[in-house]
Amino acid sequence: MRVLTVAPGPDFSVQDVHMGWTKGLAKAGVTVREFNLNKRLELWTRAQIDGTNLFNFDAALDITKEGLYGQLWAFDPDVVVITSGFFTEPEMIDRIRSKGKLVVMIHTESPYEDDRQVALAAHCDVNVVNDPTNIDRFNQVAPTVYIPHAYDPDVHHARGGHRKFDFSFIGTGYGSRVEWFEQVVWPSDAKVLFGGNWQTIDDGSPLAPFVMTQRDECVDNTETAAIYRSTVCSLNRYRREADRPELAEGWSMGPREVELAACGVFFGRDPRPESDQVFPMLPVVEHPGELSDLLAWAKAHPDLRQRAADEAAAAIADRTFENNAKRLLDVLDV
């Protein structure tokens, strides 16, 4: 069986999901080829002659899509797995399917962007959602299955960590997160690190001294995992931004929770039903004032902290991309 995996485009956490699925499918015994849409799109948007860009974004995207259609001919996959579909139009999916290819879309933005995702799902053969809150809507338009977020054991593990940071948070600086974290009163001696896309903050933000990179830069998954292993305490904080306010509340754990647990890190939880079921050993943190107290407790109780972290790692031990790939293959009945 041959599978062509299509990258999402943005080099955010969704790229990590794409890489995880690509690797997981290969480990599950599938012949996999990756279409690196992100790199190709970057190449064409930066192409210049004498300092002048040759293509605007739309033209660069058209050229990138033609490269994908070329891969359908050259590789001749049985299945095309698209992650996120940020740059995927219904006509593009229809064209792929017209060539006799089975199209699977990995939807990574549930429930926040389910209006957009359901519209794309209607054009796919099988859909995978990362949160089942609105799965009935998906199933009304095409077969859909919930497969939880996963981790890569080669990247997310607890080996070799040295706790040099008291607190770290890696993720996108959505406005709701910025507002929440700016209310935290950090101990004066705390070693705090933020990473990811934090261009929404200004120089006057109390978070500005803690951002480790340029504020418009992301942190790749390997470096993120290394930071987690170097951290005493972290926190998962969900975004509140969504297509509509009623789409902001989810059920499932996010990828960062699974990755933090796999890296053996103690962290506080923004409560959700699935994490309440899986991580009862980890504390809930809902208000900014609770975070400094949690950090102080974690530093003062290393043994209890690590015991909870070890229990959390055991709770998600089977949530690997390889196991997720096997579940998808079972759904496809191949």
GROMACS .gro file of C-alpha atoms in nm:
model
  334
    1MET     CA    1   0.000   0.000   0.000
    2ARG     CA    2   0.130   0.347  -0.090
    3VAL     CA    3   0.034   0.661   0.101
    4LEU     CA    4   0.117   1.020   0.007
    5THR     CA    5   0.109   1.252   0.309
    6VAL     CA    6   0.053   1.622   0.242
    7ALA     CA    7   0.200   1.877   0.483
    8PRO     CA    8  -0.031   2.148   0.617
    9GLY     CA    9   0.174   2.451   0.510
   10PRO     CA   10   0.235   2.643   0.835
   11ASP     CA   11   0.538   2.531   1.037
   12PHE     CA   12   0.344   2.536   1.362
   13SER     CA   13   0.239   2.243   1.577
   14VAL     CA   14   0.030   2.114   1.286
   15GLN     CA   15   0.355   2.040   1.101
   16ASP     CA   16   0.455   1.822   1.397
   17VAL     CA   17   0.125   1.636   1.361
   18HIS     CA   18   0.194   1.582   0.991
   19MET     CA   19   0.546   1.452   1.060
   20GLY     CA   20   0.412   1.223   1.332
   21TRP     CA   21   0.150   1.068   1.103
   22THR     CA   22   0.405   1.028   0.823
   23LYS     CA   23   0.644   0.848   1.053
   24GLY     CA   24   0.368   0.647   1.220
   25LEU     CA   25   0.234   0.519   0.888
   26ALA     CA   26   0.584   0.411   0.785
   27LYS     CA   27   0.630   0.225   1.115
   28ALA     CA   28   0.293   0.058   1.058
   29GLY     CA   29   0.432  -0.098   0.741
   30VAL     CA   30   0.302   0.141   0.477
   31THR     CA   31   0.511   0.275   0.188
   32VAL     CA   32   0.500   0.649   0.250
   33ARG     CA   33   0.608   0.952   0.053
   34GLU     CA   34   0.578   1.304   0.193
   35PHE     CA   35   0.468   1.604  -0.011
   36ASN     CA   36   0.639   1.891   0.171
   37LEU     CA   37   0.389   2.159   0.077
   38ASN     CA   38   0.538   2.396   0.335
   39LYS     CA   39   0.889   2.392   0.188
   40ARG     CA   40   0.768   2.414  -0.171
   41LEU     CA   41   0.538   2.706  -0.092
   42GLU     CA   42   0.821   2.884   0.088
   43LEU     CA   43   1.052   2.827  -0.211
   44TRP     CA   44   0.813   2.973  -0.466
   45THR     CA   45   0.709   3.271  -0.253
   46ARG     CA   46   1.076   3.363  -0.203
   47ALA     CA   47   1.189   3.309  -0.563
   48GLN     CA   48   1.338   3.632  -0.699
   49ILE     CA   49   1.522   3.780  -0.995
   50ASP     CA   50   1.721   4.097  -0.930
   51GLY     CA   51   1.551   4.141  -0.597
   52THR     CA   52   1.199   4.118  -0.737
   53ASN     CA   53   0.964   3.839  -0.632
   54LEU     CA   54   0.862   3.623  -0.926
   55PHE     CA   55   0.531   3.508  -0.781
   56ASN     CA   56   0.268   3.644  -0.547
   57PHE     CA   57   0.126   3.404  -0.288
   58ASP     CA   58  -0.163   3.283  -0.502
   59ALA     CA   59   0.065   3.207  -0.796
   60ALA     CA   60   0.312   3.028  -0.567
   61LEU     CA   61   0.027   2.819  -0.427
   62ASP     CA   62  -0.090   2.727  -0.777
   63ILE     CA   63   0.260   2.606  -0.868
   64THR     CA   64   0.280   2.408  -0.545
   65LYS     CA   65  -0.053   2.238  -0.619
   66GLU     CA   66   0.068   2.140  -0.965
   67GLY     CA   67   0.362   1.972  -0.792
   68LEU     CA   68   0.116   1.772  -0.584
   69TYR     CA   69  -0.071   1.657  -0.894
   70GLY     CA   70   0.266   1.552  -1.038
   71GLN     CA   71   0.327   1.336  -0.731
   72LEU     CA   72  -0.005   1.162  -0.790
   73TRP     CA   73   0.127   1.052  -1.129
   74ALA     CA   74   0.487   0.977  -1.024
   75PHE     CA   75   0.419   0.796  -0.694
   76ASP     CA   76   0.070   0.666  -0.776
   77PRO     CA   77  -0.049   0.641  -0.413
   78ASP     CA   78  -0.349   0.439  -0.303
   79VAL     CA   79  -0.432   0.692  -0.030
   80VAL     CA   80  -0.361   1.064   0.011
   81VAL     CA   81  -0.351   1.183   0.374
   82ILE     CA   82  -0.384   1.562   0.412
   83THR     CA   83  -0.307   1.729   0.744
   84SER     CA   84  -0.518   2.033   0.839
   85GLY     CA   85  -0.603   2.137   0.483
   86PHE     CA   86  -0.527   2.506   0.537
   87PHE     CA   87  -0.435   2.546   0.169
   88THR     CA   88  -0.663   2.271   0.040
   89GLU     CA   89  -0.970   2.372  -0.156
   90PRO     CA   90  -1.268   2.145  -0.224
   91GLU     CA   91  -1.187   2.147  -0.595
   92MET     CA   92  -0.837   2.020  -0.520
   93ILE     CA   93  -0.973   1.728  -0.314
   94ASP     CA   94  -1.227   1.647  -0.584
   95ARG     CA   95  -0.953   1.642  -0.846
   96ILE     CA   96  -0.743   1.400  -0.639
   97ARG     CA   97  -1.040   1.169  -0.587
   98SER     CA   98  -1.125   1.180  -0.957
   99LYS     CA   99  -0.795   1.000  -1.016
  100GLY     CA  100  -0.918   0.708  -0.807
  101LYS     CA  101  -0.727   0.806  -0.492
  102LEU     CA  102  -0.875   0.767  -0.144
  103VAL     CA  103  -0.849   1.100   0.043
  104VAL     CA  104  -0.815   1.114   0.421
  105MET     CA  105  -0.803   1.445   0.602
  106ILE     CA  106  -0.653   1.484   0.949
  107HIS     CA  107  -0.846   1.774   1.101
  108THR     CA  108  -0.630   1.940   1.368
  109GLU     CA  109  -0.839   2.243   1.467
  110SER     CA  110  -1.145   2.093   1.635
  111PRO     CA  111  -1.361   2.225   1.779
  112TYR     CA  112  -1.243   2.582   1.713
  113GLU     CA  113  -1.264   2.574   1.332
  114ASP     CA  114  -1.522   2.304   1.273
  115ASP     CA  115  -1.731   2.522   1.043
  116ARG     CA  116  -1.441   2.538   0.797
  117GLN     CA  117  -1.338   2.179   0.859
  118VAL     CA  118  -1.686   2.030   0.806
  119ALA     CA  119  -1.704   2.205   0.469
  120LEU     CA  120  -1.379   2.036   0.364
  121ALA     CA  121  -1.478   1.704   0.520
  122ALA     CA  122  -1.771   1.674   0.282
  123HIS     CA  123  -1.524   1.626  -0.004
  124CYS     CA  124  -1.312   1.355   0.163
  125ASP     CA  125  -1.353   0.978   0.182
  126VAL     CA  126  -1.254   0.955   0.551
  127ASN     CA  127  -1.201   1.224   0.812
  128VAL     CA  128  -1.006   1.211   1.137
  129VAL     CA  129  -1.089   1.467   1.407
  130ASN     CA  130  -0.877   1.550   1.710
  131ASP     CA  131  -1.183   1.636   1.921
  132PRO     CA  132  -1.521   1.458   1.896
  133THR     CA  133  -1.734   1.749   2.020
  134ASN     CA  134  -1.892   1.804   1.678
  135ILE     CA  135  -1.829   1.462   1.525
  136ASP     CA  136  -2.199   1.420   1.442
  137ARG     CA  137  -2.174   1.718   1.207
  138PHE     CA  138  -1.880   1.555   1.030
  139ASN     CA  139  -2.053   1.218   1.002
  140GLN     CA  140  -2.349   1.386   0.836
  141VAL     CA  141  -2.128   1.475   0.539
  142ALA     CA  142  -1.867   1.192   0.530
  143PRO     CA  143  -1.734   0.902   0.741
  144THR     CA  144  -1.545   1.043   1.040
  145VAL     CA  145  -1.354   0.894   1.332
  146TYR     CA  146  -1.205   1.046   1.647
  147ILE     CA  147  -0.839   0.957   1.697
  148PRO     CA  148  -0.670   1.134   1.990
  149HIS     CA  149  -0.352   1.336   1.980
  150ALA     CA  150  -0.032   1.136   1.989
  151TYR     CA  151   0.340   1.160   2.061
  152ASP     CA  152   0.657   1.037   1.892
  153PRO     CA  153   0.860   0.819   2.134
  154ASP     CA  154   1.180   0.911   1.948
  155VAL     CA  155   1.119   1.278   2.028
  156HIS     CA  156   0.897   1.284   2.336
  157HIS     CA  157   1.067   1.095   2.615
  158ALA     CA  158   1.203   1.164   2.963
  159ARG     CA  159   1.566   1.068   2.899
  160GLY     CA  160   1.846   1.316   2.960
  161GLY     CA  161   1.656   1.605   3.113
  162HIS     CA  162   1.818   1.865   3.340
  163ARG     CA  163   1.580   2.102   3.518
  164LYS     CA  164   1.724   2.445   3.438
  165PHE     CA  165   1.391   2.627   3.396
  166ASP     CA  166   1.133   2.667   3.667
  167PHE     CA  167   0.852   2.714   3.417
  168SER     CA  168   0.816   2.691   3.040
  169PHE     CA  169   0.527   2.727   2.795
  170ILE     CA  170   0.560   2.654   2.424
  171GLY     CA  171   0.269   2.748   2.201
  172THR     CA  172   0.105   3.023   2.001
  173GLY     CA  173   0.044   3.350   2.182
  174TYR     CA  174  -0.329   3.379   2.122
  175GLY     CA  175  -0.481   3.691   2.274
  176SER     CA  176  -0.665   3.491   2.539
  177ARG     CA  177  -0.339   3.327   2.648
  178VAL     CA  178  -0.152   3.657   2.654
  179GLU     CA  179  -0.420   3.815   2.871
  180TRP     CA  180  -0.413   3.519   3.111
  181PHE     CA  181  -0.036   3.487   3.146
  182GLU     CA  182   0.013   3.863   3.186
  183GLN     CA  183  -0.183   3.838   3.512
  184VAL     CA  184   0.055   3.584   3.666
  185VAL     CA  185   0.277   3.718   3.944
  186TRP     CA  186   0.606   3.539   3.891
  187PRO     CA  187   0.851   3.488   4.179
  188SER     CA  188   1.138   3.732   4.140
  189ASP     CA  189   1.392   3.451   4.110
  190ALA     CA  190   1.188   3.231   3.876
  191LYS     CA  191   1.353   3.112   3.555
  192VAL     CA  192   1.066   3.141   3.307
  193LEU     CA  193   1.065   3.065   2.935
  194PHE     CA  194   0.803   3.121   2.666
  195GLY     CA  195   0.844   3.002   2.310
  196GLY     CA  196   0.642   2.997   1.992
  197ASN     CA  197   0.461   3.264   1.797
  198TRP     CA  198   0.421   3.553   2.045
  199GLN     CA  199   0.412   3.849   1.808
  200THR     CA  200   0.085   3.965   1.966
  201ILE     CA  201   0.274   4.103   2.268
  202ASP     CA  202   0.461   4.434   2.273
  203ASP     CA  203   0.783   4.538   2.444
  204GLY     CA  204   0.590   4.659   2.746
  205SER     CA  205   0.433   4.321   2.817
  206PRO     CA  206   0.550   4.151   3.137
  207LEU     CA  207   0.596   3.841   2.920
  208ALA     CA  208   0.842   4.007   2.681
  209PRO     CA  209   1.156   3.927   2.886
  210PHE     CA  210   1.062   3.558   2.893
  211VAL     CA  211   1.021   3.499   2.516
  212MET     CA  212   1.321   3.296   2.402
  213THR     CA  213   1.309   3.369   2.027
  214GLN     CA  214   1.198   3.633   1.782
  215ARG     CA  215   0.830   3.674   1.856
  216ASP     CA  216   0.718   3.559   1.512
  217GLU     CA  217   0.924   3.239   1.526
  218CYS     CA  218   0.806   2.893   1.618
  219VAL     CA  219   0.995   2.628   1.813
  220ASP     CA  220   1.029   2.292   1.642
  221ASN     CA  221   0.912   1.977   1.815
  222THR     CA  222   1.257   1.839   1.895
  223GLU     CA  223   1.362   2.160   2.069
  224THR     CA  224   1.024   2.183   2.240
  225ALA     CA  225   1.067   1.837   2.389
  226ALA     CA  226   1.418   1.925   2.508
  227ILE     CA  227   1.280   2.236   2.680
  228TYR     CA  228   1.009   2.029   2.848
  229ARG     CA  229   1.273   1.792   2.985
  230SER     CA  230   1.455   2.095   3.123
  231THR     CA  231   1.151   2.227   3.308
  232VAL     CA  232   1.032   2.186   3.667
  233CYS     CA  233   0.671   2.279   3.590
  234SER     CA  234   0.462   2.365   3.286
  235LEU     CA  235   0.099   2.436   3.204
  236ASN     CA  236  -0.148   2.352   2.931
  237ARG     CA  237  -0.370   2.648   2.851
  238TYR     CA  238  -0.627   2.618   2.573
  239ARG     CA  239  -0.702   2.900   2.336
  240ARG     CA  240  -1.045   3.065   2.354
  241GLU     CA  241  -1.041   3.193   1.998
  242ALA     CA  242  -1.279   3.014   1.761
  243ASP     CA  243  -1.484   3.070   1.446
  244ARG     CA  244  -1.784   3.121   1.675
  245PRO     CA  245  -1.790   3.152   2.058
  246GLU     CA  246  -1.986   2.826   2.092
  247LEU     CA  247  -1.701   2.639   1.921
  248ALA     CA  248  -1.443   2.730   2.186
  249GLU     CA  249  -1.519   2.453   2.436
  250GLY     CA  250  -1.364   2.116   2.357
  251TRP     CA  251  -1.369   1.769   2.511
  252SER     CA  252  -1.034   1.615   2.426
  253MET     CA  253  -0.679   1.678   2.542
  254GLY     CA  254  -0.456   1.886   2.319
  255PRO     CA  255  -0.124   1.774   2.173
  256ARG     CA  256   0.083   1.963   2.428
  257GLU     CA  257  -0.070   1.769   2.718
  258VAL     CA  258   0.020   1.438   2.559
  259GLU     CA  259   0.372   1.556   2.473
  260LEU     CA  260   0.435   1.704   2.817
  261ALA     CA  261   0.329   1.381   2.982
  262ALA     CA  262   0.545   1.173   2.747
  263CYS     CA  263   0.845   1.390   2.836
  264GLY     CA  264   0.795   1.320   3.206
  265VAL     CA  265   0.710   1.679   3.297
  266PHE     CA  266   0.484   1.789   3.582
  267PHE     CA  267   0.224   2.037   3.459
  268GLY     CA  268  -0.101   2.205   3.550
  269ARG     CA  269  -0.415   2.144   3.346
  270ASP     CA  270  -0.675   2.365   3.190
  271PRO     CA  271  -0.966   2.126   3.264
  272ARG     CA  272  -1.143   1.928   2.996
  273PRO     CA  273  -1.343   1.605   3.026
  274GLU     CA  274  -1.083   1.382   2.862
  275SER     CA  275  -0.790   1.519   3.062
  276ASP     CA  276  -0.999   1.493   3.379
  277GLN     CA  277  -1.037   1.121   3.301
  278VAL     CA  278  -0.678   1.055   3.198
  279PHE     CA  279  -0.484   1.290   3.427
  280PRO     CA  280  -0.654   1.299   3.768
  281MET     CA  281  -0.303   1.298   3.922
  282LEU     CA  282  -0.228   1.642   3.773
  283PRO     CA  283  -0.370   1.963   3.924
  284VAL     CA  284  -0.625   2.188   3.756
  285VAL     CA  285  -0.518   2.551   3.715
  286GLU     CA  286  -0.795   2.786   3.608
  287HIS     CA  287  -0.688   3.125   3.744
  288PRO     CA  288  -0.355   3.309   3.697
  289GLY     CA  289  -0.307   3.344   4.072
  290GLU     CA  290  -0.297   2.965   4.108
  291LEU     CA  291   0.003   2.922   3.880
  292SER     CA  292   0.262   3.085   4.107
  293ASP     CA  293   0.137   2.871   4.397
  294LEU     CA  294   0.167   2.557   4.184
  295LEU     CA  295   0.518   2.652   4.078
  296ALA     CA  296   0.623   2.704   4.440
  297TRP     CA  297   0.475   2.367   4.538
  298ALA     CA  298   0.646   2.188   4.248
  299LYS     CA  299   0.986   2.327   4.343
  300ALA     CA  300   0.938   2.237   4.710
  301HIS     CA  301   0.817   1.880   4.646
  302PRO     CA  302   1.034   1.723   4.376
  303ASP     CA  303   0.949   1.364   4.468
  304LEU     CA  304   0.571   1.414   4.471
  305ARG     CA  305   0.594   1.622   4.155
  306GLN     CA  306   0.784   1.351   3.972
  307ARG     CA  307   0.553   1.078   4.096
  308ALA     CA  308   0.257   1.258   3.940
  309ALA     CA  309   0.453   1.316   3.619
  310ASP     CA  310   0.545   0.946   3.598
  311GLU     CA  311   0.182   0.845   3.647
  312ALA     CA  312   0.077   1.085   3.371
  313ALA     CA  313   0.337   0.938   3.134
  314ALA     CA  314   0.207   0.587   3.203
  315ALA     CA  315  -0.151   0.701   3.135
  316ILE     CA  316  -0.073   0.801   2.775
  317ALA     CA  317   0.198   0.543   2.699
  318ASP     CA  318  -0.004   0.387   2.417
  319ARG     CA  319  -0.091   0.715   2.243
  320THR     CA  320   0.180   0.694   1.978
  321PHE     CA  321   0.156   0.797   1.613
  322GLU     CA  322   0.227   0.439   1.512
  323ASN     CA  323  -0.077   0.318   1.707
  324ASN     CA  324  -0.285   0.599   1.558
  325ALA     CA  325  -0.171   0.497   1.210
  326LYS     CA  326  -0.276   0.138   1.278
  327ARG     CA  327  -0.618   0.261   1.389
  328LEU     CA  328  -0.656   0.457   1.067
  329LEU     CA  329  -0.555   0.155   0.859
  330ASP     CA  330  -0.819  -0.048   1.043
  331VAL     CA  331  -1.078   0.216   0.953
  332LEU     CA  332  -0.967   0.201   0.590
  333ASP     CA  333  -0.979  -0.180   0.617
  334VAL     CA  334  -0.639  -0.227   0.455
   0.00000   0.00000   0.00000
